[in-house]
Amino acid sequence: MDHETRTLVAGRLLAAYESREPLEPLTSTYEGMTLEDSYAIQLLQIEQRLAAGRTVQGHKVGLTSAAMQRLLGVTDPDYGHLLDDFFHLEHMPIPVGTFLQPRVEPEIAFVLKKPLKGPGVTAHEALRAIDFVLPALEIVDSRIRDWKIGLLDTIADNASSGAVVLGSTPTAVDAVDLRLAGATFHRNGQVVGTGAGGAVLGSPLNSLVWLANTVGARGITLEAGHVVLPGAVCAMAPVAAGDTFTATFAGLGSVTARFV
């Protein structure tokens, strides 16, 4: 893709947020699209959002489960940006109509106390950079019709980002074994999923290390105060108006999102 085509695709994706009209899969529309094209398209959208007054407040990692990697035929995760207007307070109403095809998944969020810049970040360096962890719910969304996504589609679409709800119980990272932290995921009081931190690349910490090194190679630093969503501990669930989701993590507390 040349720059003009990348800019065109970025504009179409940005327009889908406003129109609520999803696009056909990008990879079937733009032959020869590459990984570099997809990340460039993602960044063009972020640059436009920043120019409009938004700020980057963190990053998310996707495709961290073995099942999702097999589904899309990939061996590595992907990443997207978290902007300030993605964040919603727990228990406060979230309008479903602001999304296209929303789904919810539980995660263990990291909040950083100092910057991380790869490549070359190690696990112990990542641990020293974490201020605390929080239970979180990510609202994933896709601007691609019917979630018919491949790897390049989701990367270009900011890793299928939608919104974030953070819990209010900060926990020191050394107070719990993140690999073994089990989660129960409820929708309207009914269990819709269970999992543990180990479902995320063996440990959510591995996801943070991967992210720091991957974005570092692209000249991006994970900044102090930023939130990192390392990946879901179980499968996502669809959202409808009136739904209430709660994720409860052993040793970390719970987080609730309410949709109207």
CSV table of C-alpha atoms in Angstrom, one decimal:
chain,number,residue,atom,x,y,z
A,1,MET,CA,0.0,0.0,0.0
A,2,ASP,CA,1.1,3.5,-0.7
A,3,HIS,CA,0.6,6.3,1.9
A,4,GLU,CA,-2.5,7.6,0.1
A,5,THR,CA,-4.2,4.1,0.3
A,6,ARG,CA,-3.3,3.7,3.9
A,7,THR,CA,-4.8,7.2,4.7
A,8,LEU,CA,-7.9,6.2,2.8
A,9,VAL,CA,-8.4,3.0,4.8
A,10,ALA,CA,-7.7,4.8,8.1
A,11,GLY,CA,-10.4,7.4,7.2
A,12,ARG,CA,-12.9,4.6,6.4
A,13,LEU,CA,-12.3,3.0,9.8
A,14,LEU,CA,-12.6,6.3,11.6
A,15,ALA,CA,-15.8,7.0,9.7
A,16,ALA,CA,-17.2,3.7,10.9
A,17,TYR,CA,-17.1,4.9,14.5
A,18,GLU,CA,-19.4,7.7,13.6
A,19,SER,CA,-21.7,6.0,11.2
A,20,ARG,CA,-22.0,2.7,13.1
A,21,GLU,CA,-21.8,1.0,9.7
A,22,PRO,CA,-19.1,-1.8,9.6
A,23,LEU,CA,-16.8,-2.3,6.7
A,24,GLU,CA,-16.2,-5.5,4.7
A,25,PRO,CA,-12.9,-7.3,5.7
A,26,LEU,CA,-10.0,-5.1,4.7
A,27,THR,CA,-7.9,-8.0,3.5
A,28,SER,CA,-10.6,-9.0,1.0
A,29,THR,CA,-10.9,-5.4,-0.2
A,30,TYR,CA,-7.2,-4.4,-0.4
A,31,GLU,CA,-5.1,-7.1,-2.0
A,32,GLY,CA,-1.5,-7.4,-0.9
A,33,MET,CA,-2.1,-5.7,2.5
A,34,THR,CA,0.8,-6.4,4.9
A,35,LEU,CA,1.5,-6.3,8.6
A,36,GLU,CA,3.3,-3.0,8.2
A,37,ASP,CA,0.3,-1.6,6.3
A,38,SER,CA,-2.0,-2.6,9.1
A,39,TYR,CA,0.1,-1.0,11.9
A,40,ALA,CA,0.6,2.1,9.8
A,41,ILE,CA,-3.2,2.4,9.3
A,42,GLN,CA,-3.7,2.0,13.0
A,43,LEU,CA,-1.2,4.7,13.8
A,44,LEU,CA,-2.7,7.1,11.2
A,45,GLN,CA,-6.0,6.8,13.1
A,46,ILE,CA,-4.4,7.5,16.4
A,47,GLU,CA,-2.6,10.5,15.0
A,48,GLN,CA,-5.9,11.9,13.8
A,49,ARG,CA,-7.5,11.2,17.2
A,50,LEU,CA,-4.6,13.0,19.0
A,51,ALA,CA,-4.9,16.0,16.6
A,52,ALA,CA,-8.6,16.2,17.7
A,53,GLY,CA,-7.6,16.4,21.3
A,54,ARG,CA,-7.5,12.8,22.5
A,55,THR,CA,-4.6,11.5,24.6
A,56,VAL,CA,-3.0,8.0,24.7
A,57,GLN,CA,-3.5,6.5,28.2
A,58,GLY,CA,-2.1,3.0,27.5
A,59,HIS,CA,-2.0,0.0,25.3
A,60,LYS,CA,-3.8,-3.3,24.9
A,61,VAL,CA,-2.5,-6.7,23.8
A,62,GLY,CA,-4.7,-9.0,21.8
A,63,LEU,CA,-4.5,-12.6,20.5
A,64,THR,CA,-2.8,-13.8,23.6
A,65,SER,CA,-4.7,-17.1,24.0
A,66,ALA,CA,-3.7,-20.3,22.1
A,67,ALA,CA,-7.3,-20.7,20.9
A,68,MET,CA,-7.4,-17.2,19.3
A,69,GLN,CA,-4.0,-17.6,17.7
A,70,ARG,CA,-5.0,-21.0,16.2
A,71,LEU,CA,-8.3,-19.4,14.9
A,72,LEU,CA,-6.4,-16.6,13.1
A,73,GLY,CA,-3.4,-18.7,12.1
A,74,VAL,CA,-0.9,-16.6,14.0
A,75,THR,CA,1.8,-17.3,16.6
A,76,ASP,CA,2.2,-13.8,18.0
A,77,PRO,CA,-0.1,-11.3,19.7
A,78,ASP,CA,-1.0,-7.9,18.4
A,79,TYR,CA,-1.4,-4.5,20.1
A,80,GLY,CA,-3.5,-1.4,20.0
A,81,HIS,CA,-3.7,2.0,21.7
A,82,LEU,CA,-6.0,3.0,24.6
A,83,LEU,CA,-7.2,6.6,24.4
A,84,ASP,CA,-8.6,8.7,27.2
A,85,ASP,CA,-12.2,8.5,26.0
A,86,PHE,CA,-12.1,4.7,26.1
A,87,PHE,CA,-12.3,4.6,29.9
A,88,HIS,CA,-15.6,4.2,31.8
A,89,LEU,CA,-16.2,4.2,35.5
A,90,GLU,CA,-17.4,0.8,36.9
A,91,HIS,CA,-21.1,0.5,37.8
A,92,MET,CA,-21.9,3.7,35.7
A,93,PRO,CA,-24.1,3.2,32.7
A,94,ILE,CA,-22.3,2.7,29.4
A,95,PRO,CA,-24.5,3.3,26.2
A,96,VAL,CA,-24.4,0.3,24.0
A,97,GLY,CA,-25.2,2.5,21.0
A,98,THR,CA,-21.7,4.0,21.1
A,99,PHE,CA,-20.4,0.7,19.8
A,100,LEU,CA,-20.9,-1.3,16.6
A,101,GLN,CA,-20.6,-5.0,17.7
A,102,PRO,CA,-19.5,-4.9,21.3
A,103,ARG,CA,-18.3,-7.9,23.4
A,104,VAL,CA,-16.8,-8.0,26.9
A,105,GLU,CA,-13.8,-9.9,28.3
A,106,PRO,CA,-12.1,-10.0,31.7
A,107,GLU,CA,-8.5,-9.0,32.1
A,108,ILE,CA,-5.9,-8.2,34.7
A,109,ALA,CA,-4.7,-4.6,34.0
A,110,PHE,CA,-1.3,-3.2,34.8
A,111,VAL,CA,-0.8,0.4,35.8
A,112,LEU,CA,2.8,1.5,35.3
A,113,LYS,CA,4.8,3.7,37.8
A,114,LYS,CA,7.8,4.2,35.4
A,115,PRO,CA,8.4,4.0,31.7
A,116,LEU,CA,9.3,0.8,29.9
A,117,LYS,CA,11.2,1.0,26.6
A,118,GLY,CA,12.2,-1.9,24.6
A,119,PRO,CA,13.7,-3.8,22.9
A,120,GLY,CA,15.5,-5.8,25.5
A,121,VAL,CA,13.0,-5.4,28.4
A,122,THR,CA,13.2,-8.4,30.7
A,123,ALA,CA,10.6,-9.9,33.1
A,124,HIS,CA,12.3,-8.4,36.2
A,125,GLU,CA,12.5,-5.0,34.6
A,126,ALA,CA,8.8,-5.2,33.7
A,127,LEU,CA,8.0,-6.1,37.3
A,128,ARG,CA,9.9,-3.1,38.7
A,129,ALA,CA,7.9,-0.8,36.3
A,130,ILE,CA,4.4,-1.9,37.6
A,131,ASP,CA,2.8,0.3,40.2
A,132,PHE,CA,-0.2,-2.0,40.8
A,133,VAL,CA,-2.7,-4.3,39.1
A,134,LEU,CA,-6.5,-4.0,38.8
A,135,PRO,CA,-9.3,-6.2,37.7
A,136,ALA,CA,-10.6,-4.9,34.4
A,137,LEU,CA,-13.3,-5.5,31.7
A,138,GLU,CA,-12.4,-4.7,28.2
A,139,ILE,CA,-15.2,-3.9,25.7
A,140,VAL,CA,-13.8,-5.1,22.4
A,141,ASP,CA,-15.5,-3.9,19.2
A,142,SER,CA,-14.9,-4.4,15.5
A,143,ARG,CA,-15.5,-2.0,12.6
A,144,ILE,CA,-15.3,-5.1,10.4
A,145,ARG,CA,-18.7,-6.6,9.6
A,146,ASP,CA,-19.8,-9.6,11.6
A,147,TRP,CA,-16.4,-9.9,13.3
A,148,LYS,CA,-15.0,-11.6,10.1
A,149,ILE,CA,-11.5,-10.5,11.0
A,150,GLY,CA,-8.1,-11.8,10.1
A,151,LEU,CA,-4.9,-10.6,11.8
A,152,LEU,CA,-4.4,-7.7,9.5
A,153,ASP,CA,-8.0,-6.5,9.8
A,154,THR,CA,-7.9,-6.4,13.6
A,155,ILE,CA,-4.5,-4.7,13.7
A,156,ALA,CA,-5.6,-1.9,11.4
A,157,ASP,CA,-8.7,-1.6,13.5
A,158,ASN,CA,-6.7,-0.7,16.6
A,159,ALA,CA,-6.7,-4.3,17.7
A,160,SER,CA,-10.5,-4.3,17.8
A,161,SER,CA,-10.5,-1.8,20.7
A,162,GLY,CA,-13.7,-0.4,22.2
A,163,ALA,CA,-13.6,0.7,25.8
A,164,VAL,CA,-12.2,-0.2,29.2
A,165,VAL,CA,-13.7,-0.4,32.7
A,166,LEU,CA,-11.1,-0.6,35.5
A,167,GLY,CA,-11.9,-1.9,39.0
A,168,SER,CA,-11.2,0.1,42.1
A,169,THR,CA,-9.1,-2.3,44.2
A,170,PRO,CA,-5.4,-1.8,43.4
A,171,THR,CA,-3.2,-4.7,44.4
A,172,ALA,CA,0.6,-4.9,44.5
A,173,VAL,CA,2.0,-7.1,41.8
A,174,ASP,CA,3.9,-9.3,44.3
A,175,ALA,CA,0.8,-9.9,46.4
A,176,VAL,CA,-0.7,-12.5,44.1
A,177,ASP,CA,0.6,-15.1,41.6
A,178,LEU,CA,-0.8,-13.6,38.4
A,179,ARG,CA,-0.6,-17.0,36.6
A,180,LEU,CA,-2.8,-18.7,39.1
A,181,ALA,CA,-5.3,-15.8,39.7
A,182,GLY,CA,-8.6,-17.4,38.8
A,183,ALA,CA,-11.5,-15.4,37.4
A,184,THR,CA,-15.2,-16.0,37.3
A,185,PHE,CA,-17.1,-14.0,34.6
A,186,HIS,CA,-20.8,-13.2,35.1
A,187,ARG,CA,-23.4,-11.8,32.8
A,188,ASN,CA,-26.6,-10.8,34.6
A,189,GLY,CA,-25.7,-13.1,37.5
A,190,GLN,CA,-25.0,-16.1,35.3
A,191,VAL,CA,-21.6,-17.5,34.8
A,192,VAL,CA,-20.5,-17.1,31.2
A,193,GLY,CA,-16.8,-17.9,31.6
A,194,THR,CA,-14.0,-18.9,33.9
A,195,GLY,CA,-10.2,-18.6,33.5
A,196,ALA,CA,-6.9,-17.7,35.1
A,197,GLY,CA,-4.0,-15.4,34.4
A,198,GLY,CA,-2.0,-18.2,32.9
A,199,ALA,CA,-4.3,-18.2,29.9
A,200,VAL,CA,-2.5,-15.0,28.8
A,201,LEU,CA,0.7,-16.2,27.2
A,202,GLY,CA,1.4,-18.3,30.3
A,203,SER,CA,1.4,-15.2,32.5
A,204,PRO,CA,0.1,-11.6,32.0
A,205,LEU,CA,3.7,-10.5,32.7
A,206,ASN,CA,4.9,-12.2,29.6
A,207,SER,CA,2.3,-10.1,27.6
A,208,LEU,CA,3.7,-6.9,29.2
A,209,VAL,CA,7.2,-7.8,28.3
A,210,TRP,CA,6.2,-8.7,24.7
A,211,LEU,CA,4.4,-5.4,24.4
A,212,ALA,CA,7.3,-3.3,25.7
A,213,ASN,CA,9.7,-4.9,23.3
A,214,THR,CA,7.4,-4.9,20.3
A,215,VAL,CA,6.4,-1.2,20.5
A,216,GLY,CA,9.9,-0.3,21.6
A,217,ALA,CA,11.2,-1.6,18.3
A,218,ARG,CA,8.8,0.9,16.7
A,219,GLY,CA,10.0,3.8,18.8
A,220,ILE,CA,7.2,3.8,21.3
A,221,THR,CA,7.6,3.9,25.1
A,222,LEU,CA,5.1,2.6,27.6
A,223,GLU,CA,4.8,5.6,29.8
A,224,ALA,CA,4.5,6.0,33.6
A,225,GLY,CA,0.8,6.1,34.6
A,226,HIS,CA,-0.4,4.3,31.5
A,227,VAL,CA,-2.6,1.2,31.6
A,228,VAL,CA,-1.8,-2.0,29.9
A,229,LEU,CA,-4.4,-4.6,29.2
A,230,PRO,CA,-2.4,-7.8,28.7
A,231,GLY,CA,-5.2,-10.0,27.2
A,232,ALA,CA,-8.3,-11.9,28.2
A,233,VAL,CA,-8.4,-14.7,30.7
A,234,CYS,CA,-11.4,-16.3,29.1
A,235,ALA,CA,-13.6,-16.0,26.0
A,236,MET,CA,-15.5,-12.8,25.3
A,237,ALA,CA,-19.3,-12.5,25.7
A,238,PRO,CA,-21.7,-10.4,23.5
A,239,VAL,CA,-23.3,-7.3,24.9
A,240,ALA,CA,-26.9,-6.0,24.8
A,241,ALA,CA,-28.6,-3.0,26.5
A,242,GLY,CA,-29.5,-3.9,30.0
A,243,ASP,CA,-26.7,-6.3,30.6
A,244,THR,CA,-24.5,-6.2,33.7
A,245,PHE,CA,-21.1,-7.9,33.6
A,246,THR,CA,-18.9,-8.7,36.6
A,247,ALA,CA,-15.5,-10.3,36.7
A,248,THR,CA,-14.2,-11.5,40.0
A,249,PHE,CA,-10.5,-12.4,40.4
A,250,ALA,CA,-9.0,-14.4,43.2
A,251,GLY,CA,-6.8,-12.0,45.2
A,252,LEU,CA,-7.6,-9.0,43.1
A,253,GLY,CA,-11.3,-8.2,43.7
A,254,SER,CA,-14.0,-7.5,41.2
A,255,VAL,CA,-15.1,-5.1,38.5
A,256,THR,CA,-18.5,-4.4,37.1
A,257,ALA,CA,-19.7,-2.9,33.8
A,258,ARG,CA,-23.4,-1.9,33.3
A,259,PHE,CA,-24.8,-1.3,29.8
A,260,VAL,CA,-27.9,0.7,28.8
